[in-house]
Short mmCIF file of C-alpha atoms and ligand atoms in Angstrom, two decimals:
data_model
loop_
_atom_site.label_atom_id
_atom_site.label_comp_id
_atom_site.label_asym_id
_atom_site.label_seq_id
_atom_site.Cartn_x
_atom_site.Cartn_y
_atom_site.Cartn_z
CA MET D 1 59.00 -119.53 -65.05
CA ARG D 2 58.76 -122.83 -63.13
CA SER D 3 61.57 -125.60 -63.68
CA GLY D 4 61.41 -129.40 -63.79
CA ILE D 5 63.84 -132.37 -63.97
CA ALA D 6 64.12 -133.33 -67.58
CA GLY D 7 66.78 -136.25 -67.07
CA THR D 8 68.98 -137.96 -64.63
CA GLY D 9 71.86 -140.00 -64.72
CA SER D 10 74.51 -141.68 -62.23
CA TYR D 11 77.80 -143.29 -62.23
CA ILE D 12 79.10 -145.89 -59.76
CA PRO D 13 82.41 -147.11 -59.86
CA GLU D 14 83.35 -150.63 -60.84
CA CYS D 15 85.32 -151.37 -57.44
CA ARG D 16 83.02 -153.13 -55.03
CA VAL D 17 84.11 -153.79 -51.35
CA THR D 18 81.85 -155.69 -49.40
CA ASN D 19 81.56 -155.80 -45.21
CA ASP D 20 83.49 -159.19 -45.45
CA MET D 21 86.30 -157.70 -47.23
CA LEU D 22 86.45 -154.47 -44.69
CA ALA D 23 86.40 -157.42 -41.76
CA ALA D 24 89.57 -159.08 -43.38
CA ARG D 25 91.26 -155.51 -42.62
CA MET D 26 89.75 -154.16 -39.87
CA ASP D 27 88.18 -155.22 -36.42
CA THR D 28 84.53 -155.04 -37.64
CA SER D 29 81.98 -157.40 -39.02
CA ASP D 30 79.29 -157.56 -41.51
CA GLU D 31 76.66 -158.29 -38.80
CA TRP D 32 77.49 -155.05 -36.98
CA ILE D 33 77.49 -152.80 -40.23
CA VAL D 34 74.45 -154.23 -41.66
CA SER D 35 72.61 -154.13 -37.96
CA ARG D 36 73.69 -150.66 -37.31
CA THR D 37 73.37 -148.96 -41.00
CA GLY D 38 71.80 -151.72 -43.69
CA ILE D 39 74.92 -151.15 -45.74
CA ARG D 40 76.30 -154.39 -47.34
CA GLU D 41 78.74 -153.09 -49.86
CA ARG D 42 80.33 -149.67 -51.39
CA HIS D 43 82.12 -148.72 -54.54
CA LEU D 44 85.31 -147.11 -54.35
CA SER D 45 86.73 -144.58 -57.24
CA ALA D 46 89.95 -145.18 -58.99
CA GLU D 47 88.81 -142.57 -61.45
CA GLY D 48 87.86 -139.61 -59.08
CA THR D 49 85.16 -137.12 -58.22
CA ALA D 50 85.33 -135.04 -61.84
CA ALA D 51 85.44 -138.07 -63.85
CA MET D 52 82.66 -139.67 -62.11
CA ALA D 53 80.85 -136.39 -62.44
CA ALA D 54 81.24 -136.17 -66.01
CA GLU D 55 80.06 -139.53 -66.60
CA ALA D 56 76.89 -139.14 -64.81
CA ALA D 57 76.39 -135.83 -66.43
CA ARG D 58 76.46 -137.45 -69.92
CA ARG D 59 73.87 -140.18 -68.99
CA ALA D 60 71.77 -137.32 -67.76
CA LEU D 61 72.29 -135.34 -70.53
CA GLU D 62 71.36 -138.25 -73.15
CA ASP D 63 68.16 -139.24 -71.01
CA ALA D 64 67.29 -135.41 -71.26
CA GLY D 65 67.56 -135.52 -74.92
CA MET D 66 69.86 -132.67 -74.47
CA THR D 67 73.17 -131.55 -75.79
CA ALA D 68 76.06 -130.15 -73.70
CA GLU D 69 76.21 -126.99 -75.46
CA GLU D 70 72.56 -126.04 -74.48
CA LEU D 71 73.59 -125.77 -70.49
CA ASP D 72 73.55 -122.28 -69.30
CA TRP D 73 74.58 -123.49 -65.72
CA ILE D 74 76.75 -126.23 -64.06
CA LEU D 75 76.42 -126.56 -60.51
CA VAL D 76 78.47 -129.55 -58.58
CA ALA D 77 77.72 -130.29 -55.03
CA THR D 78 80.65 -132.12 -53.60
CA VAL D 79 82.79 -132.10 -50.74
CA THR D 80 85.82 -134.33 -52.17
CA PRO D 81 87.02 -132.47 -55.17
CA GLU D 82 90.52 -133.54 -56.44
CA CYS D 83 91.53 -129.90 -56.27
CA PHE D 84 90.84 -126.62 -54.42
CA PHE D 85 90.91 -125.10 -57.80
CA PRO D 86 89.64 -125.46 -60.46
CA SER D 87 86.43 -126.59 -59.40
CA VAL D 88 84.85 -129.87 -60.43
CA ALA D 89 82.19 -127.88 -62.23
CA CYS D 90 84.71 -126.55 -64.72
CA GLN D 91 86.25 -129.88 -65.04
CA VAL D 92 82.77 -131.33 -66.04
CA GLN D 93 82.42 -128.27 -68.52
CA GLU D 94 85.94 -129.37 -70.08
CA ALA D 95 84.96 -133.09 -69.99
CA LEU D 96 81.36 -132.28 -71.75
CA GLY D 97 82.47 -129.76 -74.02
CA ALA D 98 79.97 -127.54 -72.38
CA LYS D 99 81.42 -124.16 -73.79
CA LYS D 100 78.56 -121.50 -72.72
CA ALA D 101 78.15 -122.99 -69.18
CA VAL D 102 78.82 -120.84 -66.05
CA CYS D 103 79.89 -123.26 -63.50
CA TYR D 104 80.73 -123.66 -59.76
CA ASP D 105 80.99 -126.05 -56.94
CA LEU D 106 78.99 -125.86 -54.00
CA SER D 107 79.57 -127.36 -50.43
CA ALA D 108 76.40 -128.67 -48.25
CA ALA D 109 77.65 -131.88 -47.75
CA CYS D 110 74.95 -134.49 -47.76
CA SER D 111 72.44 -131.67 -48.38
CA GLY D 112 74.36 -130.66 -51.09
CA PHE D 113 72.31 -131.87 -54.12
CA LEU D 114 69.16 -130.19 -52.65
CA PHE D 115 71.10 -126.72 -52.34
CA GLY D 116 72.15 -127.36 -56.11
CA LEU D 117 68.46 -128.18 -57.14
CA GLN D 118 67.08 -125.15 -55.29
CA THR D 119 69.61 -122.44 -56.60
CA ALA D 120 69.01 -124.06 -60.23
CA ASP D 121 65.13 -123.54 -59.78
CA ALA D 122 65.78 -119.76 -58.69
CA TYR D 123 67.74 -119.23 -61.96
CA ILE D 124 65.38 -120.46 -63.79
CA HIS D 125 62.52 -118.73 -62.17
CA THR D 126 64.34 -115.58 -62.50
CA GLY D 127 65.18 -116.24 -66.16
CA MET D 128 68.89 -116.08 -65.25
CA ALA D 129 69.32 -119.95 -66.95
CA ARG D 130 66.96 -121.90 -68.96
CA ASN D 131 68.84 -125.24 -68.59
CA VAL D 132 71.05 -126.32 -65.41
CA LEU D 133 72.94 -129.29 -65.14
CA VAL D 134 73.04 -130.25 -61.11
CA ILE D 135 75.37 -132.91 -59.72
CA GLY D 136 76.18 -134.42 -56.63
CA ALA D 137 79.37 -136.40 -56.84
CA GLU D 138 81.78 -137.79 -54.33
CA ALA D 139 84.75 -139.86 -53.99
CA MET D 140 84.48 -140.16 -50.09
CA SER D 141 87.02 -143.10 -49.95
CA ARG D 142 89.66 -140.27 -50.47
CA LEU D 143 88.50 -138.25 -47.48
CA VAL D 144 87.69 -140.94 -44.74
CA ASP D 145 90.51 -142.21 -42.02
CA TRP D 146 90.76 -146.15 -43.28
CA LYS D 147 92.00 -146.71 -39.62
CA ASP D 148 88.83 -145.54 -38.27
CA ARG D 149 86.32 -148.20 -38.39
CA SER D 150 83.66 -146.21 -36.98
CA THR D 151 83.73 -143.94 -40.22
CA CYS D 152 85.21 -145.62 -43.18
CA VAL D 153 82.74 -148.42 -43.29
CA LEU D 154 79.82 -145.98 -43.76
CA PHE D 155 80.44 -144.21 -46.89
CA GLY D 156 81.01 -145.32 -50.72
CA ASP D 157 81.62 -143.39 -54.01
CA GLY D 158 79.84 -142.21 -56.70
CA ALA D 159 77.93 -139.75 -58.82
CA GLY D 160 74.29 -138.60 -59.55
CA ALA D 161 73.22 -135.82 -62.13
CA ALA D 162 70.06 -134.15 -63.34
CA VAL D 163 69.28 -131.69 -65.82
CA VAL D 164 67.09 -128.81 -64.49
CA THR D 165 64.92 -127.23 -67.29
CA ALA D 166 62.34 -124.27 -67.74
CA VAL D 167 58.71 -125.94 -67.72
CA SER D 168 55.40 -124.60 -68.35
CA ALA D 169 53.56 -127.03 -66.11
CA GLY D 170 54.51 -129.19 -63.04
CA GLY D 171 58.39 -129.30 -62.04
CA ILE D 172 59.73 -127.94 -58.57
CA ARG D 173 56.59 -126.74 -56.38
CA THR D 174 58.33 -125.91 -53.20
CA GLY D 175 61.77 -126.15 -51.48
CA VAL D 176 63.01 -125.41 -47.94
CA LEU D 177 66.59 -125.30 -46.70
CA GLY D 178 68.10 -124.69 -43.45
CA CYS D 179 71.58 -124.34 -41.54
CA ASP D 180 72.85 -124.51 -38.06
CA GLY D 181 76.47 -123.92 -38.13
CA SER D 182 76.17 -123.83 -33.88
CA ARG D 183 76.27 -127.76 -34.57
CA GLY D 184 79.23 -127.80 -37.09
CA ASP D 185 81.11 -129.82 -34.72
CA SER D 186 79.18 -133.21 -34.79
CA LEU D 187 80.19 -133.75 -38.16
CA ILE D 188 83.58 -132.49 -39.10
CA CYS D 189 86.23 -132.80 -41.42
CA SER D 190 89.24 -130.09 -41.57
CA THR D 191 91.29 -129.37 -44.84
CA GLY D 192 94.51 -129.90 -42.78
CA HIS D 193 95.59 -126.17 -43.51
CA SER D 194 96.96 -124.43 -40.73
CA ALA D 195 98.94 -121.14 -39.88
CA ASP D 196 102.01 -123.20 -38.94
CA GLY D 197 105.07 -122.41 -40.98
CA ILE D 198 103.70 -119.19 -42.15
CA PRO D 199 106.42 -116.61 -42.09
CA PHE D 200 105.19 -113.15 -40.48
CA LEU D 201 102.76 -115.09 -38.38
CA GLU D 202 104.28 -115.40 -34.72
CA GLY D 203 104.01 -118.41 -32.51
CA THR D 204 101.81 -120.73 -34.72
CA GLY D 205 104.16 -123.33 -35.08
CA GLU D 206 107.86 -124.47 -36.46
CA ASP D 207 107.95 -127.03 -39.24
CA GLY D 208 105.10 -125.78 -41.54
CA GLU D 209 103.56 -129.35 -41.75
CA ALA D 210 100.23 -129.23 -42.44
CA ALA D 211 97.96 -131.01 -39.89
CA PRO D 212 96.31 -134.35 -41.11
CA THR D 213 92.73 -134.02 -42.17
CA SER D 214 90.45 -136.38 -40.06
CA LEU D 215 86.54 -136.97 -40.60
CA ALA D 216 85.17 -136.98 -36.93
CA MET D 217 81.48 -137.70 -36.25
CA ASP D 218 79.38 -137.70 -33.11
CA GLY D 219 76.91 -140.65 -34.40
CA ARG D 220 74.20 -140.60 -31.88
CA GLU D 221 74.05 -136.33 -32.39
CA ILE D 222 73.65 -136.94 -36.06
CA PHE D 223 71.07 -139.59 -35.69
CA GLN D 224 69.14 -137.51 -33.45
CA PHE D 225 69.29 -134.36 -35.61
CA ALA D 226 68.66 -136.60 -38.58
CA VAL D 227 65.15 -138.31 -37.06
CA ARG D 228 64.21 -134.97 -35.69
CA THR D 229 64.96 -132.57 -38.65
CA VAL D 230 63.76 -134.39 -41.64
CA PRO D 231 60.33 -135.06 -40.82
CA GLU D 232 59.83 -131.28 -39.64
CA VAL D 233 61.35 -129.77 -43.17
CA ILE D 234 59.26 -132.66 -45.16
CA ARG D 235 56.13 -131.54 -43.34
CA GLU D 236 56.97 -127.82 -44.05
CA ALA D 237 57.88 -128.56 -47.69
CA LEU D 238 54.35 -130.17 -47.91
CA ALA D 239 52.36 -127.64 -45.98
CA GLN D 240 53.92 -124.92 -48.55
CA ALA D 241 52.53 -127.38 -51.32
CA GLU D 242 49.21 -127.73 -49.46
CA ILE D 243 49.42 -131.71 -49.82
CA SER D 244 49.61 -134.36 -47.55
CA THR D 245 51.99 -137.31 -47.08
CA GLU D 246 49.30 -139.31 -48.80
CA ASP D 247 49.87 -137.24 -51.93
CA VAL D 248 53.26 -138.18 -52.35
CA SER D 249 54.44 -141.05 -54.44
CA LEU D 250 57.70 -141.57 -53.20
CA PHE D 251 60.04 -140.23 -50.73
CA LEU D 252 63.87 -139.72 -51.69
CA LEU D 253 65.62 -139.10 -48.83
CA HIS D 254 69.75 -139.25 -48.26
CA GLN D 255 70.89 -142.47 -47.75
CA ALA D 256 72.89 -142.41 -44.81
CA ASN D 257 71.42 -145.18 -42.49
CA ALA D 258 68.47 -147.80 -42.75
CA ARG D 259 67.32 -146.96 -39.13
CA ILE D 260 67.19 -143.21 -39.73
CA LEU D 261 65.11 -144.04 -42.91
CA THR D 262 62.77 -146.35 -41.02
CA SER D 263 62.72 -143.86 -38.16
CA ILE D 264 61.58 -141.03 -40.48
CA GLY D 265 58.88 -143.23 -42.28
CA ARG D 266 57.69 -144.10 -38.62
CA SER D 267 57.54 -140.33 -37.69
CA LEU D 268 55.84 -139.48 -40.81
CA HIS D 269 53.51 -142.41 -40.93
CA VAL D 270 54.38 -143.35 -44.61
CA PRO D 271 55.00 -147.07 -45.53
CA MET D 272 58.72 -147.79 -46.37
CA GLU D 273 57.50 -149.42 -49.77
CA LYS D 274 57.08 -145.29 -50.16
CA ILE D 275 60.92 -144.63 -49.19
CA PRO D 276 62.96 -146.26 -51.47
CA GLU D 277 66.43 -147.85 -50.29
CA ASN D 278 69.78 -148.35 -52.26
CA LEU D 279 72.32 -147.81 -49.74
CA ALA D 280 72.67 -151.43 -49.12
CA HIS D 281 74.81 -151.56 -52.36
CA THR D 282 76.11 -147.99 -52.23
CA GLY D 283 76.76 -146.90 -48.64
CA ASN D 284 76.52 -143.19 -47.56
CA LEU D 285 77.24 -141.24 -50.91
CA ALA D 286 77.20 -137.69 -49.13
CA ALA D 287 75.80 -135.19 -52.05
CA ALA D 288 75.52 -138.16 -54.86
CA SER D 289 73.19 -140.01 -52.40
CA VAL D 290 69.81 -138.21 -53.70
CA PRO D 291 70.69 -137.87 -57.23
CA VAL D 292 71.73 -141.61 -57.61
CA LEU D 293 68.64 -142.56 -55.79
CA LEU D 294 66.67 -140.45 -57.85
CA ASP D 295 68.39 -141.86 -61.33
CA GLU D 296 68.08 -145.56 -60.01
CA VAL D 297 64.21 -145.06 -59.34
CA ASN D 298 63.82 -143.15 -62.32
CA ARG D 299 65.78 -146.06 -64.35
CA ALA D 300 63.70 -148.77 -62.77
CA GLY D 301 60.37 -147.19 -64.26
CA ARG D 302 58.81 -146.29 -60.98
CA LEU D 303 58.44 -142.50 -61.70
CA GLN D 304 55.28 -141.64 -63.95
CA ARG D 305 54.32 -138.20 -65.12
CA GLY D 306 52.71 -136.31 -62.72
CA ASP D 307 53.83 -138.22 -59.54
CA THR D 308 54.39 -136.08 -56.80
CA LEU D 309 57.73 -136.74 -55.15
CA VAL D 310 59.68 -135.71 -52.01
CA LEU D 311 63.51 -135.25 -52.12
CA ALA D 312 65.41 -134.49 -48.78
CA GLY D 313 68.72 -134.13 -47.65
CA PHE D 314 70.68 -133.66 -44.01
CA GLY D 315 74.36 -133.62 -43.12
CA ALA D 316 77.51 -131.66 -42.02
CA GLY D 317 76.88 -128.01 -41.35
CA LEU D 318 74.75 -128.93 -39.91
CA THR D 319 72.51 -128.41 -43.27
CA TRP D 320 69.03 -129.87 -44.34
CA GLY D 321 66.36 -129.48 -47.09
CA ALA D 322 63.56 -130.73 -48.71
CA MET D 323 61.61 -130.31 -51.80
CA VAL D 324 58.30 -131.16 -53.34
CA LEU D 325 58.12 -131.74 -57.12
CA GLU D 326 56.08 -133.23 -59.75
CA TRP D 327 57.72 -135.49 -62.18
N1 ACO E 401 82.58 -152.50 -36.26
C1 ACO E 401 82.57 -152.90 -35.26
N2 ACO E 401 82.40 -152.23 -33.89
C2 ACO E 401 82.46 -150.91 -34.42
C3 ACO E 401 82.51 -150.59 -35.33
C4 ACO E 401 82.50 -150.99 -36.43
N3 ACO E 401 82.67 -150.59 -37.75
N4 ACO E 401 82.35 -149.05 -35.29
C5 ACO E 401 82.38 -148.58 -34.11
N5 ACO E 401 82.33 -149.80 -33.14
C6 ACO E 401 82.11 -150.12 -31.87
C7 ACO E 401 82.63 -148.84 -31.09
O1 ACO E 401 83.80 -148.96 -30.94
C8 ACO E 401 81.94 -149.25 -29.96
O2 ACO E 401 82.51 -150.28 -29.03
P1 ACO E 401 82.60 -149.81 -27.33
O3 ACO E 401 81.35 -150.09 -27.12
O4 ACO E 401 83.29 -151.05 -26.95
O5 ACO E 401 83.31 -148.86 -27.29
C9 ACO E 401 80.72 -149.56 -30.02
O6 ACO E 401 80.66 -150.41 -31.48
C10 ACO E 401 79.31 -148.73 -30.05
O7 ACO E 401 79.85 -147.64 -30.90
P2 ACO E 401 78.85 -146.52 -31.15
O8 ACO E 401 79.50 -145.39 -32.18
O9 ACO E 401 77.95 -146.02 -29.79
O10 ACO E 401 77.77 -147.15 -32.29
P3 ACO E 401 76.35 -146.82 -32.61
O11 ACO E 401 75.41 -147.78 -31.87
O12 ACO E 401 75.91 -145.23 -32.21
O13 ACO E 401 76.50 -147.05 -33.84
C11 ACO E 401 76.36 -145.48 -36.14
C12 ACO E 401 76.99 -145.85 -34.84
C13 ACO E 401 75.93 -146.64 -36.82
C14 ACO E 401 77.33 -144.57 -36.94
C15 ACO E 401 74.98 -144.84 -35.24
O14 ACO E 401 75.76 -143.84 -34.50
C16 ACO E 401 74.31 -143.75 -36.43
O15 ACO E 401 73.57 -144.35 -37.17
N6 ACO E 401 74.68 -142.59 -36.49
C17 ACO E 401 73.97 -141.98 -37.43
C18 ACO E 401 74.82 -141.03 -38.23
C19 ACO E 401 75.21 -141.48 -39.50
O16 ACO E 401 74.67 -142.56 -40.16
N7 ACO E 401 76.28 -141.11 -40.13
C20 ACO E 401 76.43 -141.15 -41.50
C21 ACO E 401 77.34 -140.15 -42.04
S1 ACO E 401 76.54 -138.58 -41.67
C22 ACO E 401 75.29 -138.10 -43.04
O17 ACO E 401 75.32 -138.78 -43.72
C23 ACO E 401 74.54 -137.26 -42.64
#
């Protein structure tokens, strides 16, 4: 049994922060941020990851014409849960009343939604599930160091969701995922946990205070990784589907940086009209990036039944993934 996307939804919080608003608080400028990244504004969440995820999910269910009780599984891709437990997925289950759904979170940073879609596809393909809700949700504003201008200007908050369901034709055709743990240090954020102060563990520290969390990024390394790996993984997914870039209507790519998108377009010889951008008004939404973009193009009427789409993500881990699907 194949799977396809029956409905999409997204949620972007109300509080809008422009580059000029950041420049009023730290040593940066609209010119620096726009020229390096293409980002003009981002939105910050007072409500948190689970509430945004639940709202995006309600909108996706409505778009799919499905009730929460019909969901077999809820998968939430996030690196910014409010709690280590319960999972965001369990919190979403409660908010929606999706009583029979099995729920868990998965962590693959900005590739998380691709990992979730691929997992949903596998569950449906093997008959373990019929309807799977896949969500990417992030409150990156709670993770970044607001004193570090080199990273805090890049991210925003939001959530996107897709209802994945069994279909008899079309749907997900191919998916390719990859990871390289040896390059984990190039984009890293620790939990702040340490062995300090734990009784019975000798010599690890005295005071029991947790180390601060900190997001650290080697921007150039990530740039190189993205522009090299994303075209490769897209070519691989297209080759498996036995189609070429010309057969693809839209390439929905992780929205980290406009220069990365341009470079990927150039490398694949794809015109930029086929690579939609929304990062100017969202910033980098990590795992929420691809599903929010998907919902935006869906609601804008840019997707016709039978269109071939490519979805691709890349991020910390390092992780990456691409998928070919027929709308
Ligand atoms: N405002 C003004 N100046 C800044 C800012 C800022 N917000 N941030 C850094 N600078 C300064 C630096 O201090 C440095 O100054 P110096 O030359 O006096 O030391 C100068 O700008 C250049 O800094 P670099 O870090 O070298 O800037 P670079 O040109 O590499 O651009 C960027 C940084 C935009 C992050 C770039 O490396 C990039 O595009 N990387 C891709 C990675 C990416 O987009 N990551 C997003 C998250 S990861 C993901 O989604 C997978």
